[in-house]
Amino acid sequence: MIIVLLGPPGAGKGTQCKRVIEKYDLAHLSSGDILRAERAAGTERGKKAQAFMDSGGLVPDDVIIDMMVAAIGKAGDGCVLDGFPRTVVQAEELDKALTDENRKIDAIVNLEIDDDVIANRLTGRRSCPDCGAIYHVTSLRPKVDDVCDKCGSGLVQRSDDKTDVVKNRLKTYHEQTVAVVGYYQQVGKIIFDIDADNDIEKISAAIFEKLDNLLAV
Ligand code: AP5
């Protein structure tokens, strides 16, 4: 099963992906996490991505498409794509690459939420640099402040979660990524629109219901 999780920055894609992959035993392929790992490792791709990520813009399509198609190839039978595709060109190239391998996207989960809710989510987010767990300073606190419950590492704030960069990320989303939903409608993909301005548990339950029904068909 290949699922694409779409939604604006801070909609909860990473949070929900972690739950979906556990329940359905899928790989989690986050383009943002892969880029951050490449930056930390000092690779050429990481260096190319740096300025785009820090300003809240998109990394060029050719860089992302090669990286994600390779990651999907290594991921085995099923995966959830988090943060990819983010432009219509990326969506088209992903379809071509999957068709070449006799594979396809089974469904799109589209998290819907207003921009004003997102700003608070992103500025309060804290993440674990080692295991990737995601927390929030008020809505999802770790047991000990700034320490990961899962692996004990110190939590960090992402550099692109500052207010001015968040504004740019939202602008980029509206200008370039909203069109991806239109592309998937046009090519007849199954799209599940989910209200993401809700409790984390309720959002997961809504996604699981849709995916359970999909698997039962
Ligand atoms: P990426 O890492 O993908 O960032 P993003 O899409 O902006 O998404 P986020 O990770 O910020 O948010 P999320 O939706 O995962 O929310 P989360 O679950 O963490 O991309 C970073 C950059 O890389 C991009 O700006 C771009 O430069 C580049 N890039 C990546 N992919 C690319 C591509 N395909 N093409 C080109 N460039 C690309 O939740 C956020 C916070 O809210 C957390 O604190 C969480 O605890 C809290 N929260 C979650 N759900 C709830 C809830 N229901 N109620 C209350 N709080 C909640």
XYZ file of C-alpha atoms and ligand atoms in Angstrom:
274
model
C 0.000 0.000 0.000
C 1.303 3.478 -0.880
C -0.367 6.395 0.892
C 0.382 10.088 0.311
C -0.207 12.351 3.304
C -0.814 15.940 2.176
C -1.392 19.091 4.195
C 0.155 22.429 5.065
C 3.213 22.769 7.303
C 2.185 21.959 10.875
C -1.040 20.183 9.878
C 0.199 17.119 11.759
C 1.547 15.036 8.878
C 4.536 13.713 10.836
C 2.455 13.096 13.962
C -0.185 11.112 12.068
C 2.338 9.293 9.856
C 3.980 7.752 12.909
C 0.609 6.308 13.951
C -0.340 5.106 10.461
C 2.959 3.290 9.880
C 2.672 1.484 13.232
C -0.896 0.336 12.617
C -0.410 -0.777 9.005
C 3.273 -1.785 9.181
C 4.433 0.648 6.498
C 7.659 2.608 6.004
C 7.581 6.345 6.802
C 9.252 8.393 4.067
C 9.380 12.059 5.086
C 11.086 14.274 2.500
C 11.789 16.862 5.215
C 13.393 14.287 7.555
C 15.510 12.859 4.718
C 16.683 16.368 3.746
C 17.518 17.228 7.378
C 19.534 13.985 7.660
C 21.397 14.857 4.431
C 22.154 18.327 5.809
C 23.413 16.881 9.089
C 25.646 14.473 7.150
C 26.989 17.355 5.005
C 26.121 15.721 1.661
C 26.014 17.651 -1.640
C 22.223 17.268 -1.698
C 21.982 18.576 1.853
C 24.106 21.604 0.918
C 21.912 22.314 -2.136
C 18.761 22.125 0.012
C 19.948 24.310 2.889
C 19.092 27.830 1.660
C 15.676 26.786 0.332
C 14.717 25.108 3.602
C 15.959 27.957 5.787
C 13.917 30.520 3.858
C 10.706 28.438 3.752
C 10.869 27.834 -0.009
C 10.850 24.527 -1.860
C 13.974 22.577 -2.752
C 14.187 22.196 -6.596
C 12.044 19.419 -8.067
C 14.926 17.470 -9.660
C 16.740 17.196 -6.306
C 13.626 15.988 -4.484
C 12.308 13.610 -7.153
C 15.578 11.644 -7.442
C 15.877 11.457 -3.652
C 12.312 10.280 -3.026
C 12.077 7.820 -5.933
C 15.277 6.186 -4.631
C 13.852 6.074 -1.082
C 10.588 4.481 -2.293
C 12.593 1.875 -4.200
C 14.409 0.878 -1.015
C 11.317 0.938 1.230
C 9.843 -2.450 0.307
C 6.137 -3.149 -0.170
C 4.371 -0.256 1.443
C 5.022 3.278 2.592
C 3.481 6.562 3.643
C 4.855 9.596 1.805
C 5.037 12.633 4.100
C 5.800 16.004 2.480
C 6.146 14.580 -1.040
C 4.895 15.375 -3.652
C 4.689 19.125 -3.073
C 4.399 20.384 -6.661
C 2.409 19.117 -9.647
C 5.703 18.264 -11.413
C 6.721 16.087 -8.440
C 3.291 14.373 -8.484
C 3.531 13.668 -12.231
C 7.079 12.320 -11.978
C 6.124 10.142 -9.001
C 3.226 8.636 -10.997
C 5.574 7.909 -13.918
C 8.186 6.268 -11.672
C 5.565 4.101 -9.939
C 3.903 3.110 -13.232
C 7.319 1.970 -14.533
C 7.421 -0.458 -11.606
C 3.768 -1.546 -11.918
C 2.927 0.224 -8.696
C 0.500 3.017 -7.836
C -0.649 5.317 -5.081
C -3.599 3.716 -3.252
C -4.970 6.849 -1.597
C -4.284 10.435 -0.631
C -4.951 11.574 2.939
C -5.420 15.356 2.829
C -5.180 17.108 6.216
C -7.214 20.330 6.184
C -6.603 23.157 8.651
C -6.607 26.975 8.748
C -3.341 28.923 8.710
C -4.014 30.677 12.039
C -4.076 27.352 13.971
C -0.802 26.291 12.379
C 1.382 29.162 13.588
C 0.985 28.103 17.247
C 1.613 24.461 16.437
C 4.883 25.178 14.663
C 6.379 27.716 17.044
C 5.620 25.332 19.973
C 6.935 22.197 18.288
C 9.926 20.365 19.762
C 11.462 17.309 18.048
C 13.923 14.611 18.955
C 16.994 14.836 16.680
C 17.806 11.149 17.306
C 14.542 9.164 17.046
C 12.324 11.769 15.317
C 9.573 11.823 17.996
C 7.469 15.012 17.868
C 6.208 17.003 20.881
C 4.561 20.352 21.580
C 5.253 22.694 24.507
C 1.566 22.749 25.497
C -0.474 20.146 23.591
C 1.955 17.199 23.648
C 4.515 17.649 26.398
C 7.224 15.102 27.163
C 7.246 13.646 30.711
C 10.409 15.665 31.500
C 10.725 19.100 29.865
C 12.935 19.066 26.736
C 13.803 15.347 27.075
C 12.521 12.707 24.632
C 10.236 10.122 26.337
C 11.311 7.461 23.834
C 15.116 7.710 23.754
C 16.153 10.255 26.414
C 17.839 12.684 23.968
C 17.499 16.458 24.362
C 14.649 17.953 22.296
C 15.325 20.749 19.790
C 13.343 23.438 17.972
C 13.597 23.331 14.173
C 15.293 26.417 12.700
C 12.452 26.822 10.163
C 9.832 27.042 12.940
C 10.573 30.746 13.539
C 7.601 33.055 12.864
C 8.906 34.734 9.669
C 9.962 31.419 8.084
C 6.613 29.834 9.031
C 4.861 32.669 7.133
C 6.918 31.894 4.031
C 6.305 28.152 4.328
C 2.548 28.791 4.391
C 2.807 31.140 1.392
C 4.783 28.488 -0.488
C 2.157 25.863 0.421
C -0.701 27.983 -0.965
C 1.214 28.981 -4.100
C 2.692 25.602 -5.032
C 1.305 22.654 -3.061
C -2.479 23.189 -2.945
C -2.480 22.459 -6.705
C -1.296 18.902 -5.985
C -4.744 18.072 -4.542
C -6.311 19.352 -7.801
C -3.906 17.168 -9.795
C -4.930 14.048 -7.857
C -8.633 14.910 -8.301
C -8.073 15.306 -12.018
C -6.358 11.911 -12.417
C -9.083 10.210 -10.349
C -7.174 9.216 -7.203
C -9.014 8.360 -4.004
C -8.709 11.391 -1.710
C -9.710 11.372 1.961
C -10.190 14.931 3.262
C -9.633 14.952 7.033
C -10.349 17.815 9.464
C -6.950 18.331 11.113
C -8.153 20.974 13.601
C -9.095 18.315 16.136
C -7.560 16.107 18.858
C -4.630 13.996 17.665
C -6.513 10.791 18.631
C -9.672 11.822 16.775
C -7.719 12.658 13.630
C -5.981 9.248 13.781
C -9.347 7.517 14.247
C -10.764 9.325 11.186
C -7.735 8.301 9.074
C -7.824 4.675 10.311
C -11.528 4.404 9.460
C -10.863 5.507 5.879
C -7.830 3.236 5.454
C -9.593 0.229 7.040
C -12.460 0.686 4.562
C -9.975 0.967 1.695
C -8.256 -2.277 2.710
C -11.600 -4.074 3.064
C -12.563 -3.382 -0.573
P 8.913 19.263 6.164
O 9.806 18.736 7.186
O 8.143 18.312 5.305
O 7.984 20.322 6.850
P 6.423 20.682 6.635
O 5.681 20.098 5.524
O 6.481 22.160 6.635
O 5.740 19.966 7.734
P 6.100 19.959 9.226
O 7.073 18.852 9.504
O 6.519 21.330 9.673
O 4.690 19.731 9.881
P 3.804 18.432 10.038
O 2.581 18.579 9.186
O 4.602 17.178 9.875
O 3.349 18.640 11.553
P 3.797 17.862 12.880
O 3.176 16.523 12.931
O 5.276 17.968 13.095
O 9.733 20.199 5.124
C 10.686 21.123 5.574
C 11.296 21.829 4.367
O 11.979 20.869 3.521
C 10.310 22.523 3.428
O 9.982 23.826 3.886
C 11.094 22.536 2.108
O 12.063 23.557 2.085
C 11.817 21.189 2.131
N 11.032 20.130 1.487
C 10.491 19.016 2.090
N 9.830 18.284 1.191
C 9.942 18.916 0.003
C 9.440 18.641 -1.306
N 8.682 17.559 -1.568
N 9.747 19.526 -2.287
C 10.518 20.603 -2.066
N 11.022 20.923 -0.845
C 10.732 20.088 0.175
O 3.029 18.782 13.965
C 3.431 20.119 14.198
C 3.259 20.444 15.706
O 1.866 20.434 16.017
C 3.930 19.428 16.653
O 4.427 20.105 17.771
C 2.772 18.497 17.074
O 2.964 17.955 18.376
C 1.589 19.468 17.047
N 0.341 18.808 16.654
C 0.184 17.878 15.663
N -1.120 17.526 15.570
C -1.792 18.260 16.518
C -3.167 18.358 16.904
N -4.118 17.618 16.306
N -3.496 19.205 17.897
C -2.547 19.958 18.529
N -1.222 19.925 18.201
C -0.849 19.080 17.209
